[in-house]
mmCIF file of C-alpha atoms in Angstrom:
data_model
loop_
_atom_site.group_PDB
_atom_site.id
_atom_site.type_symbol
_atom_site.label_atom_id
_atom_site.label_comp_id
_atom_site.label_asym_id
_atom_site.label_seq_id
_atom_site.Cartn_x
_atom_site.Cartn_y
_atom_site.Cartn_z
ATOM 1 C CA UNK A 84 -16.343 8.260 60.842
ATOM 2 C CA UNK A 85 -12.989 5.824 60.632
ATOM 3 C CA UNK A 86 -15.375 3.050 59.428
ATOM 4 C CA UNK A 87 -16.951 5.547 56.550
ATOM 5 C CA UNK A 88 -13.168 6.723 55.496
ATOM 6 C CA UNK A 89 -11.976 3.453 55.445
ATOM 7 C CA UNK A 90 -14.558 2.509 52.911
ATOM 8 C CA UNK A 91 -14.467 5.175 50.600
ATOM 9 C CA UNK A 92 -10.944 4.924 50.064
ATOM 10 C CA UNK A 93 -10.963 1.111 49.367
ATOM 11 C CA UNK A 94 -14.024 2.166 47.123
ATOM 12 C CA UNK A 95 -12.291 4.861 44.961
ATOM 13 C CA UNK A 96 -8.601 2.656 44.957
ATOM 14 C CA UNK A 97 -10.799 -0.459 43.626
ATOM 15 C CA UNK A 98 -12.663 1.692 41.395
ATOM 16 C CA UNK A 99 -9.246 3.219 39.895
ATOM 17 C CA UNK A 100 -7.369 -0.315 39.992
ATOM 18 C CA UNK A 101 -10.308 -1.289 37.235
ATOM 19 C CA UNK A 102 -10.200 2.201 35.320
ATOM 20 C CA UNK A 103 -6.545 1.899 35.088
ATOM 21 C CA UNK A 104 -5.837 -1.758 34.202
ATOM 22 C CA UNK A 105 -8.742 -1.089 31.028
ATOM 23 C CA UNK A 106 -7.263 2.224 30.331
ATOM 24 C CA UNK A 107 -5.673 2.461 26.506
ATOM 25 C CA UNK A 108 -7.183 -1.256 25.830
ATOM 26 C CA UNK A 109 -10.263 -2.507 24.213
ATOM 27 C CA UNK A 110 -13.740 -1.784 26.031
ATOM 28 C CA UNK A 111 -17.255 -1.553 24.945
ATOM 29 C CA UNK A 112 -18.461 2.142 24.541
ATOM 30 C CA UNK A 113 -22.185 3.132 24.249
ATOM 31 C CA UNK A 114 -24.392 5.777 23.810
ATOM 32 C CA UNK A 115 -26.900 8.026 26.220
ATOM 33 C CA UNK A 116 -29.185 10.815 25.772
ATOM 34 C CA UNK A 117 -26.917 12.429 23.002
ATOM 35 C CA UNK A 118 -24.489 11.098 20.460
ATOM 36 C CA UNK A 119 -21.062 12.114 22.419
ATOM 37 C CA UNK A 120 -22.682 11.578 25.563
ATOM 38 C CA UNK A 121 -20.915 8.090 25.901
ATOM 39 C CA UNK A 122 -21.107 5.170 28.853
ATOM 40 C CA UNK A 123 -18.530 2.193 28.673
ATOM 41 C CA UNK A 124 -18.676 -1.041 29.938
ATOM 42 C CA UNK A 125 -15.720 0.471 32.723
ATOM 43 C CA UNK A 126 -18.340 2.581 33.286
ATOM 44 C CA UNK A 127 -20.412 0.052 34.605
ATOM 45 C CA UNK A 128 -17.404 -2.327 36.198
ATOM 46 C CA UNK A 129 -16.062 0.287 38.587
ATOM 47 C CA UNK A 130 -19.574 1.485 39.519
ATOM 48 C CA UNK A 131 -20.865 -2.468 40.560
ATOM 49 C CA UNK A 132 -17.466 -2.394 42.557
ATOM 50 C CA UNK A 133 -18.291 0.733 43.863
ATOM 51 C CA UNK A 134 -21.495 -0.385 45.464
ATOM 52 C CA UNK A 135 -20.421 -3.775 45.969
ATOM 53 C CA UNK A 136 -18.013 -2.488 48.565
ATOM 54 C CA UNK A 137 -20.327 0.175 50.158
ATOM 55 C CA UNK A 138 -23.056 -2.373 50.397
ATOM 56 C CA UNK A 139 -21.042 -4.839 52.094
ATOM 57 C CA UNK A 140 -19.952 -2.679 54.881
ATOM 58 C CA UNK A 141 -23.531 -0.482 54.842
ATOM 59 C CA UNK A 142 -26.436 -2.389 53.470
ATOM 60 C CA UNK A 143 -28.965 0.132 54.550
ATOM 61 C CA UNK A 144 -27.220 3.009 53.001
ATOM 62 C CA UNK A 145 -28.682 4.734 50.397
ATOM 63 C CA UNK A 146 -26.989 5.043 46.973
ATOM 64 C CA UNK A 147 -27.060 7.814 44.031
ATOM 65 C CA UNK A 148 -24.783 6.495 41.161
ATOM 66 C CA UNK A 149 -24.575 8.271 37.730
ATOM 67 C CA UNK A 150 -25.119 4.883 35.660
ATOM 68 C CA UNK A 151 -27.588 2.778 37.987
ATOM 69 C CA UNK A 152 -29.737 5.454 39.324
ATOM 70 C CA UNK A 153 -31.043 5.679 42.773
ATOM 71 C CA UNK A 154 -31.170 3.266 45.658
ATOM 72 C CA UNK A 155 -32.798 4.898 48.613
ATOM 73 C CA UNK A 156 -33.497 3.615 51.639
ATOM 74 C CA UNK A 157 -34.466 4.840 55.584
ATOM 75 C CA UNK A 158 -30.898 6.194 56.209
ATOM 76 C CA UNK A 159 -29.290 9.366 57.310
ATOM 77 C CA UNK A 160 -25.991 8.958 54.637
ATOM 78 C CA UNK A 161 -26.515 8.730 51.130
ATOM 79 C CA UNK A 162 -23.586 7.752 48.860
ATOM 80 C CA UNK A 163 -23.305 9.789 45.500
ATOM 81 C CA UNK A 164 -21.317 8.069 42.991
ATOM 82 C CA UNK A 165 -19.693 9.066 39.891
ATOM 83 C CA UNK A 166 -17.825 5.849 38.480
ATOM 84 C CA UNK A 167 -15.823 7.809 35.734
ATOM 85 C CA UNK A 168 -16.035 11.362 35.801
ATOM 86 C CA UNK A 169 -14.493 12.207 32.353
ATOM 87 C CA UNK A 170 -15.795 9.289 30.117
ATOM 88 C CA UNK A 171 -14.906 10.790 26.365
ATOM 89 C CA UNK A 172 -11.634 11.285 27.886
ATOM 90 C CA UNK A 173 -11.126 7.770 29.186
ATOM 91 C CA UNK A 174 -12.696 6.327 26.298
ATOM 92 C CA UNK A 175 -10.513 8.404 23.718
ATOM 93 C CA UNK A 176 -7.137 7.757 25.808
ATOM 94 C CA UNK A 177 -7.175 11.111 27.650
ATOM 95 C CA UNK A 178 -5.882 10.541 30.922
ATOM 96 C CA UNK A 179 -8.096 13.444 32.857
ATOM 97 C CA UNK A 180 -11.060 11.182 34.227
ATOM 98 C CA UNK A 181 -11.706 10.138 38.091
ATOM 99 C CA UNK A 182 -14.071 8.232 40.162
ATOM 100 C CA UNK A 183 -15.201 10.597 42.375
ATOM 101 C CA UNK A 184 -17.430 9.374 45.441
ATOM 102 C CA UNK A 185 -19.355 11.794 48.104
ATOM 103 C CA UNK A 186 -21.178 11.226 51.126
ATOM 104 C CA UNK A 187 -24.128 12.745 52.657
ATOM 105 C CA UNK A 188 -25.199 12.947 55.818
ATOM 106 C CA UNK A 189 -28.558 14.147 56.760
ATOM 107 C CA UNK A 190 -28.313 15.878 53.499
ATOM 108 C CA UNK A 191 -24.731 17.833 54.568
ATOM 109 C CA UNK A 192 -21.561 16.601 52.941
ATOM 110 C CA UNK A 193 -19.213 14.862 55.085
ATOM 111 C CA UNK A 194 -17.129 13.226 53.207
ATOM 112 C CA UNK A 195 -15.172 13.556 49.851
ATOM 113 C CA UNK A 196 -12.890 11.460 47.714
ATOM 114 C CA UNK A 197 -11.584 12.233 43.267
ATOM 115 C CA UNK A 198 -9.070 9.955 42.212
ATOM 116 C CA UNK A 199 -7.176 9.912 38.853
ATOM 117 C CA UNK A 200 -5.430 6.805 38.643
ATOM 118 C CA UNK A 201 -3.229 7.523 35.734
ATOM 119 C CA UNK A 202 -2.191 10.660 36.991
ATOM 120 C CA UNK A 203 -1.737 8.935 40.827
ATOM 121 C CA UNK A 204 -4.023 11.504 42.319
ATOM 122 C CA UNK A 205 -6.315 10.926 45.146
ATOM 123 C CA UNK A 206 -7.746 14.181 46.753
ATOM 124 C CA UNK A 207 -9.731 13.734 49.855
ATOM 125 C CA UNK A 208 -11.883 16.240 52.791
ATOM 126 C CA UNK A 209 -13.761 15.828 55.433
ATOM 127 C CA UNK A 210 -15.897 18.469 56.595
ATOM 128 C CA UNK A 211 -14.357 20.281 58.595
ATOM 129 C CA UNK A 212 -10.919 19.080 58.315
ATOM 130 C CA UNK A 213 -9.671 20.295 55.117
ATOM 131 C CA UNK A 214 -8.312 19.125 51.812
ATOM 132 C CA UNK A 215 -5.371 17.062 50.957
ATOM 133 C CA UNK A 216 -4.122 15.727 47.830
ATOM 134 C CA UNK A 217 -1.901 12.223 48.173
ATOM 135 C CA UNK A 218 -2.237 12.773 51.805
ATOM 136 C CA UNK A 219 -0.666 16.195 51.755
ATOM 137 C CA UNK A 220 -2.530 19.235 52.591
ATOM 138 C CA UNK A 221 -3.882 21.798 49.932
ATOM 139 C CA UNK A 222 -5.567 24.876 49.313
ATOM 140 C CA UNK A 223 -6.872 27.123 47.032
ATOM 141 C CA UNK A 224 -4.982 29.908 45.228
ATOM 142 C CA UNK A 225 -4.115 33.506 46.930
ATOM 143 C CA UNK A 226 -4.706 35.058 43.346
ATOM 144 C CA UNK A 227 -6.644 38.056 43.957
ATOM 145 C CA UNK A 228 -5.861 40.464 40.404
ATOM 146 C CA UNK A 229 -8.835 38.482 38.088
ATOM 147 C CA UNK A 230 -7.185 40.112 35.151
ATOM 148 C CA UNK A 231 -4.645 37.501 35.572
ATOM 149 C CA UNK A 232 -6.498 34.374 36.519
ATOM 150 C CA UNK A 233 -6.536 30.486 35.221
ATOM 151 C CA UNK A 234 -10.028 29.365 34.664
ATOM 152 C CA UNK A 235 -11.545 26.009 33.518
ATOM 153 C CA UNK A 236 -15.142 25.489 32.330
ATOM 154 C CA UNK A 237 -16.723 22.668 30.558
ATOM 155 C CA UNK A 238 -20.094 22.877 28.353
ATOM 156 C CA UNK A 239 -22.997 20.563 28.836
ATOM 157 C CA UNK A 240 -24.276 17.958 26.384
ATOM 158 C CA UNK A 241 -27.824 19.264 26.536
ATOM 159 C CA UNK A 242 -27.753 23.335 26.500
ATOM 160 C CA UNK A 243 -29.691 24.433 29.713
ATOM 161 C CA UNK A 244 -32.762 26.066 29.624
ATOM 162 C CA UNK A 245 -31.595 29.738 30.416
ATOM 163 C CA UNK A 246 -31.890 32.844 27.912
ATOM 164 C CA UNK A 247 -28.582 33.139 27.289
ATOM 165 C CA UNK A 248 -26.293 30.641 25.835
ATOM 166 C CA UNK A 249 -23.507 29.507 27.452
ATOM 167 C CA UNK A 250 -21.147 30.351 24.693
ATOM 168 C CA UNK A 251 -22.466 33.655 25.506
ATOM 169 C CA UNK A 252 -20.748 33.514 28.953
ATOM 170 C CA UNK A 253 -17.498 31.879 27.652
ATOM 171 C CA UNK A 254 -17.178 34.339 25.329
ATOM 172 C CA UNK A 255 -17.437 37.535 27.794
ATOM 173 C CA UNK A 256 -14.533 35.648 29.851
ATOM 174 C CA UNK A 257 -12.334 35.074 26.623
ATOM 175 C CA UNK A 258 -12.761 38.621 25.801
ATOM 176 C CA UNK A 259 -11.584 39.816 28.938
ATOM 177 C CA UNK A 260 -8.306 37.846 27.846
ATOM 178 C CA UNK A 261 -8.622 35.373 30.425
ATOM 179 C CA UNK A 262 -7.062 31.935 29.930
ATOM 180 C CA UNK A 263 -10.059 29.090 29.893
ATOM 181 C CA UNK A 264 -8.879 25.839 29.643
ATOM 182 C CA UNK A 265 -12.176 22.809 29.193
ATOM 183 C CA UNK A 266 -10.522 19.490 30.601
ATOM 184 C CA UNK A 267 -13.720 17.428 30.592
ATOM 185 C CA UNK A 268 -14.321 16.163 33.791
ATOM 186 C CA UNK A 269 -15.856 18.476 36.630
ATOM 187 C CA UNK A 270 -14.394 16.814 39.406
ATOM 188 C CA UNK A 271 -10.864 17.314 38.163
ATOM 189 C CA UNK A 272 -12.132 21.250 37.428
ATOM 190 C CA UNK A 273 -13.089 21.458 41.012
ATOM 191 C CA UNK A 274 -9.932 19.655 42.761
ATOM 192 C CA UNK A 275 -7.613 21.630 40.066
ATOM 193 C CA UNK A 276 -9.173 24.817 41.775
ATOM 194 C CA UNK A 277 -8.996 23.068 45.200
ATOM 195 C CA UNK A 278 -5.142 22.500 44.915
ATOM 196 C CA UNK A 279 -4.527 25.935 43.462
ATOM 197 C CA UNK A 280 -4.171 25.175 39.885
ATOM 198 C CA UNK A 281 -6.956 26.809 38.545
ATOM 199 C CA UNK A 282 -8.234 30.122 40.053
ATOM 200 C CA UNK A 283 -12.019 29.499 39.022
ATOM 201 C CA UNK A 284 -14.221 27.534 37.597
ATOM 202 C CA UNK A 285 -18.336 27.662 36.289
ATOM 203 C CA UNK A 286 -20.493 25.152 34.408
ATOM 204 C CA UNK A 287 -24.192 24.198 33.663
ATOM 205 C CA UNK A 288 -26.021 21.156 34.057
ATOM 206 C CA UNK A 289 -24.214 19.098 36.132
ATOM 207 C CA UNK A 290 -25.377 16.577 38.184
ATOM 208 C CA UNK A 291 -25.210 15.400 41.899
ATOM 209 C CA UNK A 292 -22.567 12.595 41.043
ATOM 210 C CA UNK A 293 -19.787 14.976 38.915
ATOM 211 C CA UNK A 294 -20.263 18.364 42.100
ATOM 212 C CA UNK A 295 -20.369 16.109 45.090
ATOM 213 C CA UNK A 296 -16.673 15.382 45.749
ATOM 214 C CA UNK A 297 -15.038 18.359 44.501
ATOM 215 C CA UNK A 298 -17.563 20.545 46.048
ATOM 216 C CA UNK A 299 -16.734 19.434 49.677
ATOM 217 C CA UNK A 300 -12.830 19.059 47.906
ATOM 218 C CA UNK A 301 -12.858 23.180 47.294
ATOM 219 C CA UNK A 302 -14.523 23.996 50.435
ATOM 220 C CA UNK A 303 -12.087 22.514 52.649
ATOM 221 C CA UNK A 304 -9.064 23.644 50.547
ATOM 222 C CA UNK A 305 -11.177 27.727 51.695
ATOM 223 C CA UNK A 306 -12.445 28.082 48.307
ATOM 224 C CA UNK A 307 -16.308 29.349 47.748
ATOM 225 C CA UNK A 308 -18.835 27.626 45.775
ATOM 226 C CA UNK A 309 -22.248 29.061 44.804
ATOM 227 C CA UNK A 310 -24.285 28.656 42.160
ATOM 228 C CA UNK A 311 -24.724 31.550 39.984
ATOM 229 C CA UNK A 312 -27.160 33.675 42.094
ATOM 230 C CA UNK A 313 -24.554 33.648 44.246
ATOM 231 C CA UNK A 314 -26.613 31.706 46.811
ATOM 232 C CA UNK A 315 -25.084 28.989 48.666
ATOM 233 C CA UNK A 316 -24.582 25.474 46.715
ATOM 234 C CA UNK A 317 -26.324 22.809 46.910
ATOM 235 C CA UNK A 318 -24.916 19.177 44.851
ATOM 236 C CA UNK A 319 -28.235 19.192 43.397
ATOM 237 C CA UNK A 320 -27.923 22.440 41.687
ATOM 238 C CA UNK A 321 -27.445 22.523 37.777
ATOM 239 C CA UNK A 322 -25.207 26.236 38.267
ATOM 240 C CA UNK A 323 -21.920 25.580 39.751
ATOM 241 C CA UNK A 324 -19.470 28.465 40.675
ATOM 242 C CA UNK A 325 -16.458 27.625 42.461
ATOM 243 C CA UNK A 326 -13.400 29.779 43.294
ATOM 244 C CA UNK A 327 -10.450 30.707 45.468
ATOM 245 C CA UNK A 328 -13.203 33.114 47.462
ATOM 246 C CA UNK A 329 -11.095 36.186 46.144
ATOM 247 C CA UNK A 330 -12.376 36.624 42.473
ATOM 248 C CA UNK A 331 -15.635 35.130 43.067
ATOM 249 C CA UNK A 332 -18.127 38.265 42.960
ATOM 250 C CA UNK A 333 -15.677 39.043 39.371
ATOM 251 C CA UNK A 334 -16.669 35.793 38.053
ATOM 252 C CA UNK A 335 -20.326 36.359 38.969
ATOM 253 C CA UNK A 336 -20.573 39.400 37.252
ATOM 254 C CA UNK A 337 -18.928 38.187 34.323
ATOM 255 C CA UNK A 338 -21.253 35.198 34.273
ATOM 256 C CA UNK A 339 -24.778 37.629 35.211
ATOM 257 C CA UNK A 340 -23.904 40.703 32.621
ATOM 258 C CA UNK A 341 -26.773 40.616 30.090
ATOM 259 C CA UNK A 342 -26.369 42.588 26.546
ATOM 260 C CA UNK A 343 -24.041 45.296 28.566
ATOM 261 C CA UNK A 344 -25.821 45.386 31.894
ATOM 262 C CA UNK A 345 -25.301 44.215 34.889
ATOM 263 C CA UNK A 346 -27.675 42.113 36.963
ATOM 264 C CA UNK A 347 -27.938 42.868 40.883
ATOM 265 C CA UNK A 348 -25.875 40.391 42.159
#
């Protein structure tokens, strides 16, 4: 497990040296599915590194990287690989954006690494070891009153395929008169709730590569994280819940109440 450690931190610091030294300065910026949903050539850079460096070390690894897609192979670990987690905030000059780098192992996370260079913040976990942030340990908020929690949320580029809209939900929390922040990246969400900052968070549609990190990040720190069932999470969800443990079932409720109802949670 020293080996695997060692590697994903050189991955993430190599990853961040490149995000930082092109951060504020003059990059190529494309589009994907979506006009806002963007991809930059740092994008790209930090992920090759990324790789480059696991590769070397494991070659018969198997990769899952936002940007080049899937690399699988006959191997227990599988690296899942978000190169910039926040990309309309790097590319606009918004310093909340990570890499953020998980590892699998026989489909259970094991390891867990977000790392905002321009804010000099590396959280870490192992399973079963905890959470730290810069090397110190962390944890999750004691807030247990809901009527006075900090949440963060972020909305999807393509609206998921539920029968309610998500505004929907965001508006039943902003009614309560909650404060919601949206940052933009949903590995900072999930370490912000890790480290006690934020008291909860949800989203749609997110993929393996922005959940993997911070997922194993909040558990370790004693948060919960389910999707919205309320079943336990899997990175391959697209319904991510993730607390302090306390307010959880208050958040699911929130998030399950159709037109004044409650669904059986």
């Amino acid at each position: 497990m020293n080996e695997l450690k060692e590697v994903l931190m050189l991955a993430t610091r190599e990853a961040g040296k490149i995000i930082q030294a092109y951060f504020q300065g003059s990059f190529t910026i494309e589009n994907k599915e979506g006009i806002n949903n963007l991809v930059t050539e740092v994008d790209k850079r930090a992920e090759e590194k990324i790789i480059e460096i696991i590769l070397r070390h494991f070659p018969s690894h198997s990769i899952i990287s936002e940007e080049t897609g899937e690399k699988l192979q006959d191997s227990p670990y599988q690296w899942i690989i978000d190169p910039i987690d926040g990309t309309v905030n790097f590319a606009h000059g918004i310093p909340i954006c990570c890499v953020s780098i998980g590892l699998l192992h026989n489909n259970e996370l094991v390891l867990g690494a977000v790392y905002n260079p321009m804010m000099n913040e590396l959280f870490f976990a192992e399973k079963g070891q905890g959470a730290t942030l810069n090397g110190v340990p962390i944890s999750v908020s004691a807030k247990k009153d809901f009527r006075r929690a900090c949440l963060v949320t972020g909305f999807p580029y393509k609206w998921p395929n539920t029968t309610e809209h998500p505004i929907k939900v965001f508006e039943r929390f902003i009614l309560e008169g909650l404060p919601v922040r949206r940052l933009g990246s949903a590995a900072i969400d999930l370490c912000w709730v890790a480290c006690g900052r934020f008291d909860g968070f949800w989203e749609y549609n997110l993929s393996p590569w922005d959940v993997a990190a911070g997922y194993l990040i909040v558990q370790e720190a004693g948060g919960r994280v389910t999707n919205f069932a309320g079943n336990a999470f899997s990175v391959f969800d697209k319904e991510t819940l993730a607390t302090n443990g306390h307010i959880h079932d208050e958040m699911l409720r929130l998030i399950l109440h159709k037109n004044g109802i409650e669904k059986t949670i």
